[in-house]
C-alpha cells in the first residue's frame, strides 16, 4: 500500500508526483490522496510550493491513536484551509521516566485508514458544496522518526536531562505539570519543532487538553510564531465522557465509573451558571459527586468495583492558570480535573476489561470552560 | 528625521509606501532607504510580500553599538540576499543580574547613520557590478521594545526566573556559560523570537562569538528552523584585536595590554600549525604569553599598568565544545579564551581611559579555529 521514495511515502500512485509538479493541483479523482513524510526537507519543499500557490495550511499535531476528537480537529481545519497537515509522532520527551511511553497505543494502519476515510468525507462535502466555501483536504502526513525530531542528542525524559528544550514557566508547573514535571517541556519542545517543520497558517488543538492550549498560545505569543492557534471543543461520547486515546485501556467497569469526572465538572458548572462564584461553592459541587461515587464503589466487592483517586480539581484563571478563590463573571474560568483510575483488583471471566486486561492504571483529564457571563 | 507610522518608522519619505505597494521595487534613487519596525506584524507583512516576489532575506541580529564587525556581516548578507534585515535590540535575558546590561553601549543615532552609509556603499557596488550578481540592500531595521520581545512576562535574568525560554544544553553550560549561566539561554531565546519574526533565508553571525555560533547552529538543527546559518570571519584591528562593542570601554592602556588575548591565541595556533596536537603543547604556548605579559604588568606602577585575569583558555571539539586532550588533525578544534581586564587602578590626567574612565571592567573574548590539516 505504501511506497517509500526518498523519505516520502505516497498513498496514491497518482499523488506521488505531487512534489515534482509545479502547480499543486487537486484532482477530484483522488480525494483520499496524501503523502507520508518521514523527514523535514521534502515536507518543507511541499510547504513552499503551497505557499507560492496561495494555498493555506492547517496543522493538526497528533500522537496517533486517532479518534473522533482528532477527526473533529481535521474537520475544523478543512473549513479554514486548503491543505491539512497531520503529524503522527509519539513524543518521548513529554513522557516522564516512569510514565506510559512504552504502553501508549500505536495504531499506524488504522490511523492511516481513518485519515483516508475522512479525506473521502471531505471530498464528498466539497462536491456537494455549491457555495464555493473552502473544504480542505489532508495532503501531508508527517510521521518522523525520533532521530529526525531529536537529531543531535537522544530525547531525554529526565528533568535535568540534556538537549534543546522550550520551557514555558510558570504555566508548565501548574495542574498537570505538578505531577508531570517534564510533560509540558516536552509538549512545547516538540510543537516548536513541528511548527517550524510545517510552518502552518493555523494549528488545531482540542479543548480537552486545556493546559496544553494555554501553553501553546503562550508559546506562539512569546516566540512570535507566525501561526494562529485554534481551539476546538472537546468531543464526547453521548453520555459525556471525553474522548481520549487512553480510553481503550478502561474496559466497561472503569469506563462507567470514569464518567464521574464529567459529572463532577457538570455539577460545578451548574453551580457557576446558578450564580455561584466562590471556589468553595463551585468546586464543592464537583467534590461531592466524586466523593459520593467513590464511597459507593468502596462498598462494593473487588470484582465489582472500580476505584479511583482525584488528582486535582482546579478553578483557574484562563490565561495564567492561577487558582482562583472567586471567579470574576466578566472573565470566566477554567474548571479542570484529573482522575486516576486504579487497575481493577479482580476481574470476571468474559468481562470487557479493555486493552491490557484492566491492569493499566489510567489517568483521565477533562475540563469545562466557565464562560464570561455578560 | 524618523517618522513613526503605526509602529513603522521610515527613513525615506519615498520608502514609506513600501509596505502598501504590491510590487516591492527598489529605486536606484533611494539606495539608503530602509524602514524601522518596532513591532512584529508590519515586519511580517513586508516579509510575506518579499516572499511572494521571490526576494531573499538575510538577517543580521545585533545589539546595536555597530562596528566594522557588524558591517562585515551585512556585506556578506548583501552578497547572498536581495534584502537584509538588521535587528537592534539589547536583550536583557542574556545579561546576568550582576552583568553590564545597564552600561551596555546604546548608540541608536550613530547605528542608523552607519546603516545608511553601508546601504549607499552597497548601492555603489550594485551600480558598478556588471556581472548581474546580487548585491542586496538593508530594507528593514527591527528595533523592538522589550514589551514586544517579552509580551507575557517581564524578561528575567534569574537562572530560575519565569518566562518562555529556549535552553540548549550541555553546550550552553560550557566556556562562556560556566561563568554566565543565563547567557546562552537568553541568546537562544531571543534568536528564536527574532528568527520567527523575520523568517530569514539566511542568518549571519560572527566567528568571534564562537560558542554562540555553535549553539545557534545546534538550535537551528534541533528545532528545524528553516534558515541557513552563515558564520563570518572575525573582523580585527590591524594589530589583530577582535572588534567588539565593549572595546570602547578599554582606553589606550587596557587596549594595548588587551591585545595579549590575540597574541596568546596566535601562539597556540602556531604550535598547532607546527604539528603539535596535545592540549599541553597548544595551550601551554598561549599561557606562557599571557603569564609573561601579566608579570610585566604587575611589575609596573598602578598608574602605568593594566591588570587582567585569564578566565579560561579552551581547546574544544568544534561541534560539542567538549574539551580535548588531543586534537584530531582531521577534525580540527576551537581554540578560545576570555580575559577579564580589570578597572584601571590609577589614571593620569589627559590619559585616554575609554568610556567610563577606565572604571568599567571589560571581559574580552576571542577565538581561532584550528582547521583540519588534510
XYZ file of C-alpha atoms in Angstrom:
748
model
C 0.000 0.000 0.000
C 2.728 2.444 0.972
C 5.686 3.294 -1.188
C 8.845 4.833 0.220
C 10.542 7.349 -2.063
C 13.409 9.337 -0.570
C 11.721 9.625 2.771
C 8.331 10.241 1.207
C 5.679 7.571 1.201
C 2.826 8.068 -1.157
C -0.606 6.641 -0.548
C -1.771 7.163 -4.105
C 0.336 6.441 -7.122
C -1.050 9.491 -8.889
C -0.126 11.643 -5.930
C 3.492 10.571 -5.873
C 4.334 13.225 -8.432
C 2.806 15.947 -6.280
C 6.163 17.296 -5.195
C 7.667 17.340 -8.645
C 4.905 19.218 -10.400
C 4.964 22.978 -10.218
C 1.213 23.658 -9.946
C -0.063 21.789 -6.917
C -3.460 20.835 -8.223
C -6.051 18.723 -6.503
C -7.647 16.038 -8.576
C -11.214 15.097 -7.800
C -10.382 11.511 -8.739
C -8.012 11.027 -5.788
C -9.798 12.664 -2.927
C -8.024 10.499 -0.386
C -4.506 11.076 -1.679
C -1.885 12.263 0.713
C 1.809 11.738 1.146
C 3.625 10.470 4.178
C 6.780 12.339 5.062
C 9.403 10.851 7.323
C 11.816 13.764 7.183
C 11.633 17.551 7.075
C 13.259 18.662 3.779
C 10.680 17.135 1.373
C 7.849 18.366 3.605
C 9.340 21.850 3.532
C 9.528 21.657 -0.258
C 5.819 20.863 -0.436
C 5.072 23.667 2.007
C 6.991 26.163 -0.097
C 5.126 25.078 -3.193
C 1.791 25.527 -1.439
C 2.823 28.975 -0.243
C 3.682 30.070 -3.759
C 0.308 28.835 -4.916
C -1.520 30.811 -2.228
C -2.692 27.643 -0.566
C -3.216 27.673 3.180
C -2.092 25.008 5.618
C -3.882 23.908 8.766
C -1.793 21.687 11.010
C -3.110 19.009 13.358
C -0.384 17.527 15.577
C -1.228 14.100 16.995
C 0.421 11.152 18.694
C -1.654 8.786 16.544
C -4.261 6.512 18.111
C -6.707 8.707 16.257
C -10.289 9.009 17.430
C -13.273 11.237 16.723
C -11.668 14.040 18.726
C -8.777 14.207 16.261
C -11.165 13.982 13.340
C -13.096 16.974 14.654
C -9.823 18.954 14.584
C -9.288 17.867 10.989
C -12.835 18.824 10.012
C -12.331 22.246 11.572
C -9.018 22.631 9.747
C -10.763 21.692 6.488
C -13.190 24.559 6.912
C -10.371 27.109 7.124
C -7.524 25.804 4.972
C -6.983 24.302 1.543
C -4.435 21.832 2.869
C -4.214 19.932 6.121
C -1.000 18.523 7.502
C -1.387 15.865 10.199
C 1.591 14.740 12.241
C 1.726 11.367 13.929
C 4.559 11.147 16.413
C 4.630 9.746 19.920
C 6.955 12.267 21.508
C 9.214 10.656 24.119
C 10.242 13.859 25.900
C 6.743 14.513 27.200
C 6.576 11.181 28.992
C 8.258 11.022 32.370
C 10.702 8.242 33.127
C 8.011 6.213 34.878
C 5.156 7.110 32.579
C 3.373 5.160 29.869
C 5.524 5.864 26.798
C 6.000 2.189 26.007
C 2.334 1.338 26.509
C 0.989 4.352 24.624
C -1.187 2.923 21.838
C 0.479 2.807 18.412
C -2.047 2.142 15.674
C -0.472 3.247 12.409
C -2.557 1.231 9.965
C -5.903 2.136 11.440
C -4.764 5.773 11.750
C -3.964 5.931 8.048
C -7.276 4.250 7.252
C -9.137 6.860 9.279
C -7.305 9.674 7.548
C -8.106 8.231 4.120
C -11.717 7.901 5.129
C -12.027 11.465 6.373
C -10.395 12.721 3.194
C -13.151 10.949 1.256
C -15.722 12.543 3.525
C -14.167 15.981 2.931
C -14.164 15.392 -0.829
C -17.830 14.488 -0.575
C -18.594 17.725 1.245
C -16.584 19.607 -1.366
C -18.556 18.018 -4.178
C -21.861 18.823 -2.517
C -20.954 22.377 -1.552
C -22.111 24.868 -4.128
C -21.246 27.895 -2.023
C -17.615 27.824 -3.085
C -16.530 27.647 0.554
C -13.171 26.084 1.274
C -13.192 22.417 2.122
C -9.578 21.481 2.609
C -8.080 18.054 2.314
C -5.279 16.244 4.129
C -2.315 16.452 1.779
C 0.541 15.506 4.083
C 1.125 13.185 6.976
C 4.314 13.923 8.866
C 5.463 10.810 10.687
C 9.058 11.496 11.656
C 11.487 9.188 13.389
C 12.931 10.221 16.740
C 16.291 10.721 15.037
C 14.622 13.334 12.823
C 12.915 15.025 15.747
C 15.912 14.824 18.091
C 18.862 14.891 15.691
C 21.705 15.914 17.993
C 21.132 14.147 21.299
C 18.792 11.286 22.213
C 15.470 12.570 23.598
C 15.681 12.862 27.366
C 12.797 12.358 29.774
C 14.840 13.437 32.776
C 14.004 16.782 34.325
C 17.682 17.749 34.274
C 18.343 15.869 31.036
C 20.398 17.388 28.262
C 19.112 18.605 24.946
C 17.390 21.523 23.258
C 14.159 22.419 25.016
C 11.460 25.037 25.183
C 10.240 25.802 28.682
C 7.149 27.851 29.465
C 7.007 28.676 33.163
C 5.242 29.076 35.481
C 2.378 27.721 33.316
C 4.077 24.371 32.793
C 4.433 23.737 36.520
C 0.756 24.030 37.364
C -2.005 21.396 37.301
C -0.866 18.537 35.058
C 2.678 19.832 35.340
C 2.783 19.470 39.088
C 2.669 15.697 38.841
C 4.336 15.506 35.419
C 7.382 17.795 35.582
C 8.745 17.133 32.062
C 5.373 16.943 30.322
C 4.870 20.476 29.039
C 8.543 20.985 28.345
C 8.203 18.001 26.029
C 4.979 19.294 24.502
C 6.324 22.804 23.899
C 9.593 21.464 22.513
C 8.013 19.050 20.066
C 5.410 21.604 18.991
C 8.117 24.179 18.290
C 9.877 21.613 16.093
C 6.658 20.586 14.365
C 5.544 24.176 13.799
C 8.908 25.014 12.251
C 8.813 21.930 10.054
C 5.279 22.633 8.788
C 5.002 26.466 9.116
C 1.216 26.265 9.190
C -1.176 29.174 8.824
C -3.242 27.697 11.637
C -2.736 24.972 14.220
C -5.550 22.986 15.810
C -5.704 21.724 19.368
C -8.535 20.178 21.321
C -10.053 21.943 24.292
C -9.725 18.709 26.233
C -6.063 19.345 26.984
C -6.805 22.808 28.294
C -3.439 23.455 29.884
C -1.767 22.470 26.634
C -3.912 25.019 24.783
C -2.927 27.776 27.224
C 0.759 26.871 26.971
C 0.775 26.642 23.187
C -0.987 30.005 22.907
C 1.608 31.477 25.257
C 4.464 29.918 23.279
C 3.116 31.278 19.992
C 2.771 34.725 21.549
C 6.145 34.777 23.303
C 8.160 33.376 20.407
C 6.324 35.275 17.660
C 5.438 32.107 15.839
C 3.598 33.104 12.666
C 0.570 30.876 13.096
C -2.925 31.125 14.532
C -3.896 28.795 17.349
C -7.388 27.346 17.018
C -9.007 25.539 19.917
C -11.721 23.023 19.055
C -14.384 21.911 21.505
C -13.898 18.586 23.260
C -15.513 15.647 21.509
C -17.554 13.498 23.891
C -19.356 10.183 23.904
C -23.123 10.513 24.034
C -23.034 10.254 27.834
C -20.408 12.976 28.101
C -17.119 11.086 28.536
C -14.388 12.992 26.748
C -12.676 11.017 24.010
C -9.084 10.099 24.724
C -6.585 7.712 23.217
C -6.184 6.266 26.692
C -9.869 5.281 26.979
C -9.141 1.966 25.251
C -7.494 0.823 28.479
C -10.588 1.417 30.602
C -12.916 -1.502 29.870
C -16.611 -1.438 30.780
C -16.371 -1.158 34.543
C -13.811 1.634 34.748
C -15.453 3.400 31.816
C -18.764 3.585 33.716
C -17.124 4.893 36.880
C -14.788 7.139 34.872
C -17.810 9.122 33.725
C -17.762 10.616 37.221
C -15.072 13.003 36.003
C -17.568 14.597 33.619
C -20.459 14.506 36.070
C -18.330 16.309 38.673
C -17.400 19.050 36.244
C -21.010 19.470 35.132
C -22.115 19.844 38.745
C -19.521 22.575 39.277
C -20.565 24.262 36.052
C -24.170 24.175 37.208
C -23.193 25.938 40.411
C -21.435 28.656 38.397
C -24.352 29.042 35.996
C -26.665 29.322 39.011
C -24.667 32.368 40.117
C -22.070 30.908 42.485
C -18.637 32.492 42.162
C -16.684 31.242 45.174
C -14.181 28.435 44.893
C -15.802 26.502 47.725
C -19.257 26.614 46.186
C -18.113 25.680 42.695
C -15.518 23.033 43.493
C -17.574 21.733 46.424
C -20.275 20.735 43.944
C -17.740 18.730 41.958
C -16.169 17.151 45.009
C -19.409 15.956 46.485
C -20.189 13.987 43.311
C -16.742 12.421 43.266
C -16.857 11.594 46.979
C -20.273 10.008 46.689
C -19.290 7.757 43.775
C -16.073 6.742 45.489
C -17.945 5.765 48.673
C -20.390 3.675 46.634
C -17.518 1.912 44.883
C -15.639 1.251 48.090
C -18.711 -0.503 49.450
C -18.678 -2.970 46.535
C -16.673 -6.201 46.200
C -13.234 -6.037 44.484
C -14.627 -7.924 41.474
C -17.390 -5.370 41.082
C -15.838 -2.034 41.815
C -13.523 0.446 40.107
C -11.583 2.639 42.461
C -10.089 5.998 41.600
C -8.280 8.914 43.090
C -8.960 12.560 42.380
C -5.577 14.032 41.478
C -6.827 17.623 41.465
C -9.891 19.714 40.799
C -8.916 23.208 39.735
C -10.669 26.500 39.242
C -8.200 28.727 37.450
C -7.675 31.936 35.525
C -7.991 31.248 31.766
C -4.693 32.971 30.867
C -2.381 32.399 33.808
C -3.920 29.197 35.232
C -3.536 30.751 38.683
C -6.003 29.212 41.115
C -8.996 31.419 41.855
C -10.796 31.984 45.149
C -13.539 33.941 43.371
C -14.485 33.799 39.691
C -14.824 37.175 38.008
C -18.008 36.607 35.965
C -16.672 39.040 33.350
C -13.642 36.876 32.761
C -14.811 33.352 33.471
C -12.538 30.498 34.497
C -11.140 27.122 33.578
C -12.583 24.259 35.565
C -10.348 21.217 35.178
C -9.662 17.920 36.848
C -7.640 14.739 36.679
C -8.753 11.337 37.976
C -6.501 8.348 38.357
C -8.428 5.160 37.595
C -6.722 2.379 39.535
C -6.138 -1.046 37.970
C -9.046 -3.459 38.530
C -8.470 -5.501 41.658
C -10.299 -8.632 40.444
C -11.849 -9.420 37.105
C -14.559 -11.806 35.999
C -14.008 -14.168 33.051
C -15.644 -12.704 29.948
C -15.656 -9.205 31.339
C -14.528 -6.418 28.951
C -11.568 -5.043 30.862
C -10.097 -3.021 27.991
C -6.660 -3.175 26.418
C -4.184 -4.518 28.967
C -6.861 -6.517 30.852
C -7.666 -3.783 33.351
C -4.118 -3.807 34.698
C -3.051 -0.478 33.226
C -3.725 2.484 35.512
C -5.474 5.206 33.501
C -5.211 8.894 34.189
C -8.239 10.749 32.834
C -8.398 14.503 32.442
C -11.278 16.733 31.497
C -12.300 20.367 31.748
C -15.074 22.825 31.134
C -14.689 26.495 30.373
C -16.811 28.682 32.624
C -17.681 31.368 30.092
C -17.868 35.033 30.984
C -21.429 35.981 31.970
C -22.001 39.284 30.240
C 14.428 62.506 10.583
C 12.359 59.497 11.592
C 8.643 59.239 11.179
C 6.532 56.853 13.229
C 3.597 55.321 11.374
C 1.738 52.567 13.192
C 4.899 51.112 14.636
C 6.837 51.645 11.416
C 9.406 54.415 11.157
C 10.507 55.308 7.681
C 13.892 56.792 6.925
C 12.930 57.934 3.468
C 9.649 59.573 2.613
C 9.551 57.751 -0.705
C 10.102 54.464 1.054
C 7.237 54.917 3.451
C 4.843 53.448 0.906
C 6.944 50.296 0.608
C 4.526 48.251 2.645
C 1.435 49.383 0.822
C 2.603 48.752 -2.718
C 2.238 45.279 -4.133
C 5.456 45.045 -6.145
C 8.330 45.684 -3.770
C 10.634 47.505 -6.166
C 13.977 49.028 -5.341
C 14.538 52.516 -6.619
C 18.070 53.492 -7.526
C 17.296 56.988 -6.279
C 16.918 55.906 -2.665
C 19.732 53.452 -2.143
C 19.831 54.120 1.577
C 16.096 53.721 2.224
C 15.006 51.311 4.898
C 12.173 51.150 7.351
C 12.378 50.812 11.083
C 9.933 48.367 12.624
C 9.095 48.463 16.287
C 6.616 45.594 16.238
C 6.267 42.245 14.504
C 3.044 42.390 12.424
C 4.150 45.079 9.919
C 7.550 43.405 9.590
C 5.833 40.115 8.888
C 3.717 41.806 6.246
C 6.853 43.074 4.483
C 8.427 39.624 4.774
C 5.389 37.988 3.193
C 5.486 40.474 0.333
C 9.157 39.762 -0.279
C 8.495 36.038 -0.270
C 5.801 36.394 -2.899
C 8.202 38.404 -5.013
C 10.904 35.730 -4.771
C 13.153 38.042 -2.834
C 15.543 36.553 -0.311
C 16.176 37.826 3.184
C 19.462 37.735 5.066
C 19.133 38.549 8.750
C 21.804 40.169 10.911
C 20.835 40.254 14.606
C 22.716 42.867 16.638
C 22.558 44.627 19.976
C 23.467 47.901 18.269
C 26.772 49.648 19.031
C 27.618 48.712 15.470
C 31.217 48.410 14.352
C 33.083 47.071 11.340
C 32.433 43.508 12.527
C 28.699 44.010 12.109
C 29.217 45.720 8.776
C 31.173 42.719 7.527
C 28.137 40.547 8.351
C 25.935 42.940 6.387
C 28.304 42.920 3.417
C 28.285 39.136 3.441
C 24.475 39.114 3.632
C 24.371 41.538 0.686
C 26.282 39.072 -1.443
C 23.715 36.335 -0.874
C 20.330 38.042 -0.448
C 18.273 40.738 -2.117
C 17.105 42.103 1.224
C 18.852 42.445 4.545
C 17.037 42.758 7.838
C 19.084 44.084 10.750
C 17.773 43.897 14.287
C 18.948 46.235 17.017
C 17.879 45.054 20.434
C 19.814 44.862 23.672
C 18.390 41.636 25.032
C 18.032 41.737 28.825
C 17.698 37.977 29.364
C 21.260 37.290 28.255
C 22.722 39.583 30.876
C 23.091 38.129 34.336
C 21.756 40.024 37.319
C 25.196 41.469 38.069
C 26.291 41.953 34.486
C 26.598 45.043 32.343
C 23.092 45.402 30.884
C 22.732 48.994 32.050
C 26.190 50.017 30.871
C 25.984 48.223 27.521
C 26.539 50.955 24.888
C 23.356 52.260 23.253
C 24.160 54.293 20.177
C 20.999 54.444 18.096
C 21.733 57.543 16.029
C 25.205 56.526 15.018
C 23.982 52.982 14.336
C 21.353 54.264 11.906
C 23.920 56.514 10.287
C 26.251 53.565 9.755
C 23.458 51.513 8.254
C 22.508 54.319 5.874
C 26.128 54.661 4.893
C 26.608 50.975 4.178
C 23.430 50.938 2.137
C 24.945 53.671 -0.013
C 28.108 51.629 -0.310
C 26.087 48.586 -1.380
C 24.186 50.653 -3.938
C 27.512 51.824 -5.305
C 28.736 48.250 -5.667
C 25.449 47.378 -7.357
C 25.850 50.228 -9.837
C 29.410 49.197 -10.657
C 28.699 45.476 -10.921
C 28.011 44.424 -14.472
C 28.039 40.721 -13.688
C 24.426 40.747 -12.571
C 25.427 39.296 -9.215
C 23.162 40.001 -6.269
C 24.042 42.973 -4.121
C 21.361 43.167 -1.509
C 20.362 46.196 0.451
C 19.162 46.723 4.026
C 15.412 47.140 3.723
C 14.310 46.698 7.325
C 15.621 47.520 10.769
C 13.820 45.682 13.523
C 14.167 47.603 16.778
C 11.556 46.128 19.082
C 10.705 47.206 22.599
C 11.100 44.705 25.425
C 7.325 44.543 25.695
C 7.252 43.313 22.094
C 10.012 40.789 22.699
C 8.731 39.635 26.081
C 4.981 40.200 25.810
C 3.664 37.988 28.587
C 6.079 38.286 31.486
C 8.882 40.784 32.127
C 12.265 39.459 30.912
C 14.010 37.610 33.727
C 17.754 37.415 34.207
C 17.475 34.962 37.080
C 18.571 31.401 36.420
C 15.326 30.115 37.894
C 13.314 33.062 36.592
C 9.936 32.582 34.975
C 9.138 33.012 31.310
C 9.363 31.278 27.966
C 12.890 30.152 27.222
C 14.931 28.047 24.858
C 17.699 26.058 26.514
C 20.468 24.267 24.637
C 22.402 22.015 26.993
C 25.082 20.926 27.638
C 26.538 23.392 25.092
C 25.226 26.427 26.962
C 26.941 25.417 30.200
C 30.446 25.259 28.790
C 33.062 28.021 28.380
C 31.270 31.379 28.476
C 28.273 29.658 30.003
C 30.196 28.404 33.010
C 30.617 31.941 34.326
C 27.449 33.330 32.712
C 24.700 30.800 33.470
C 21.798 32.680 31.830
C 23.755 33.991 28.851
C 23.082 31.391 26.174
C 19.554 30.762 27.357
C 18.994 34.456 26.691
C 20.760 34.311 23.329
C 18.889 31.222 22.134
C 15.574 32.607 23.356
C 15.914 35.983 21.699
C 17.249 34.447 18.492
C 14.274 32.085 18.317
C 11.951 35.074 18.653
C 13.900 37.112 16.098
C 14.105 34.241 13.624
C 10.357 33.699 13.873
C 9.668 37.405 13.449
C 11.907 37.724 10.382
C 11.837 34.168 8.894
C 15.100 34.801 7.052
C 16.574 32.613 4.341
C 19.969 33.060 5.968
C 21.215 34.392 9.291
C 24.664 35.868 9.823
C 26.790 35.556 12.927
C 30.388 36.492 13.552
C 33.010 33.874 14.259
C 34.159 35.976 17.214
C 31.356 34.615 19.409
C 32.249 31.042 18.571
C 30.161 29.381 21.255
C 27.185 31.396 20.090
C 27.706 30.128 16.540
C 27.824 26.515 17.739
C 24.683 26.969 19.851
C 22.720 28.738 17.111
C 23.654 26.032 14.609
C 22.504 23.421 17.108
C 19.254 25.288 17.760
C 18.505 25.580 14.050
C 19.186 21.884 13.609
C 17.260 20.681 16.655
C 14.207 22.891 16.121
C 14.095 22.527 12.331
C 14.285 26.254 11.815
C 14.047 26.896 8.087
C 17.109 29.096 7.743
C 20.778 28.732 6.888
C 23.357 29.783 9.448
C 26.325 31.662 7.974
C 29.414 32.305 10.050
C 31.564 35.263 9.038
C 35.242 35.610 9.934
C 36.142 37.829 12.883
C 36.932 41.402 11.943
C 40.131 42.630 13.564
C 42.046 45.843 14.001
C 45.279 45.991 12.014
C 47.199 44.672 15.034
C 44.809 41.759 15.465
C 42.460 42.858 18.272
C 38.993 41.496 17.561
C 36.358 44.188 17.185
C 33.817 44.269 19.983
C 31.210 46.728 21.133
C 32.836 46.559 24.540
C 36.206 47.802 23.263
C 35.065 51.415 23.713
C 35.473 50.911 27.460
C 39.142 49.904 27.202
C 41.057 53.128 26.665
C 44.662 53.170 25.409
C 46.362 51.351 28.244
C 43.982 48.420 28.550
C 43.671 48.245 24.775
C 47.417 47.720 24.419
C 47.515 45.029 27.096
C 44.234 43.533 25.862
C 45.961 42.594 22.625
C 47.586 39.816 24.651
C 44.399 37.805 24.126
C 45.081 37.677 20.394
C 48.808 37.109 20.765
C 48.162 34.155 23.083
C 45.787 32.558 20.603
C 48.203 33.085 17.725
C 50.992 31.412 19.713
C 48.751 28.409 20.311
C 47.748 28.325 16.656
C 51.420 28.399 15.681
C 52.064 25.374 17.859
C 49.201 23.521 16.148
C 50.368 24.515 12.675
C 53.848 23.341 13.627
C 52.415 19.878 14.224
C 51.612 19.893 17.939
C 48.349 18.142 18.823
C 48.423 17.787 22.619
C 46.480 20.117 24.869
C 49.560 20.922 26.934
C 51.661 21.904 23.953
C 48.979 24.012 22.313
C 47.511 25.736 25.353
C 50.938 25.983 27.013
C 52.043 28.255 24.188
C 49.084 30.546 24.839
C 49.531 30.527 28.590
C 53.185 31.410 28.527
C 52.406 34.589 26.554
C 49.646 35.566 28.954
C 51.759 34.798 32.025
C 54.690 36.795 30.704
C 52.597 39.890 29.964
C 50.881 39.681 33.322
C 54.231 39.521 35.145
C 55.457 42.540 33.233
C 52.332 44.490 34.129
C 52.483 43.518 37.778
C 56.000 44.945 37.940
C 54.740 48.363 36.812
C 53.234 51.151 38.925
C 49.426 51.273 39.362
C 49.260 54.384 37.160
C 51.113 52.607 34.359
C 49.774 49.088 34.320
C 46.654 47.249 33.210
C 45.968 44.054 35.079
C 43.882 41.200 33.806
C 42.801 37.729 34.650
C 42.581 34.817 32.248
C 39.082 33.419 32.699
C 39.705 30.335 30.556
C 41.713 29.117 27.625
C 39.945 26.286 25.885
C 40.776 23.722 23.239
C 37.496 22.130 22.269
C 35.666 19.959 19.773
C 34.058 22.163 17.080
C 30.594 20.554 17.398
C 30.244 19.570 21.044
C 32.669 22.055 22.618
C 33.958 19.201 24.771
C 37.486 19.902 25.950
C 40.151 17.983 24.035
C 43.346 16.368 25.321
C 44.489 15.695 21.770
C 43.384 17.450 18.592
C 42.407 15.135 15.772
C 44.088 16.892 12.830
C 41.329 15.588 10.551
C 38.703 17.402 12.573
C 40.483 20.444 13.957
C 39.418 22.306 17.077
C 38.149 25.548 18.514
C 40.736 27.496 20.442
C 39.014 30.124 22.553
C 39.680 32.322 25.528
C 38.250 35.018 27.755
C 40.260 37.694 29.560
C 38.895 39.949 32.239
C 40.505 43.377 32.001
C 40.378 44.864 35.489
C 39.472 48.520 36.049
C 42.493 50.827 35.960
C 43.867 51.329 39.467
C 45.117 54.886 38.906
C 44.793 57.167 35.934
C 46.798 60.122 34.695
C 45.049 63.391 33.746
C 44.667 63.567 29.969
C 45.000 59.811 29.542
C 42.508 58.163 27.186
C 40.832 55.746 29.580
C 37.861 54.898 27.356
C 34.168 55.254 28.007
C 33.547 55.100 31.761
C 37.010 56.472 32.610
C 38.668 53.101 32.946
C 36.382 52.090 35.789
C 34.335 49.557 33.848
C 35.745 46.033 33.981
C 35.857 44.644 30.442
C 35.582 40.996 29.575
C 37.217 40.259 26.231
C 36.728 37.047 24.304
C 38.394 35.794 21.167
C 38.982 32.545 19.330
C 40.699 30.937 16.415
C 39.556 27.884 14.530
C 42.255 25.265 14.218
C 41.375 23.968 10.758
C 41.581 20.315 9.812
C 45.001 19.525 8.329
C 44.251 17.312 5.365
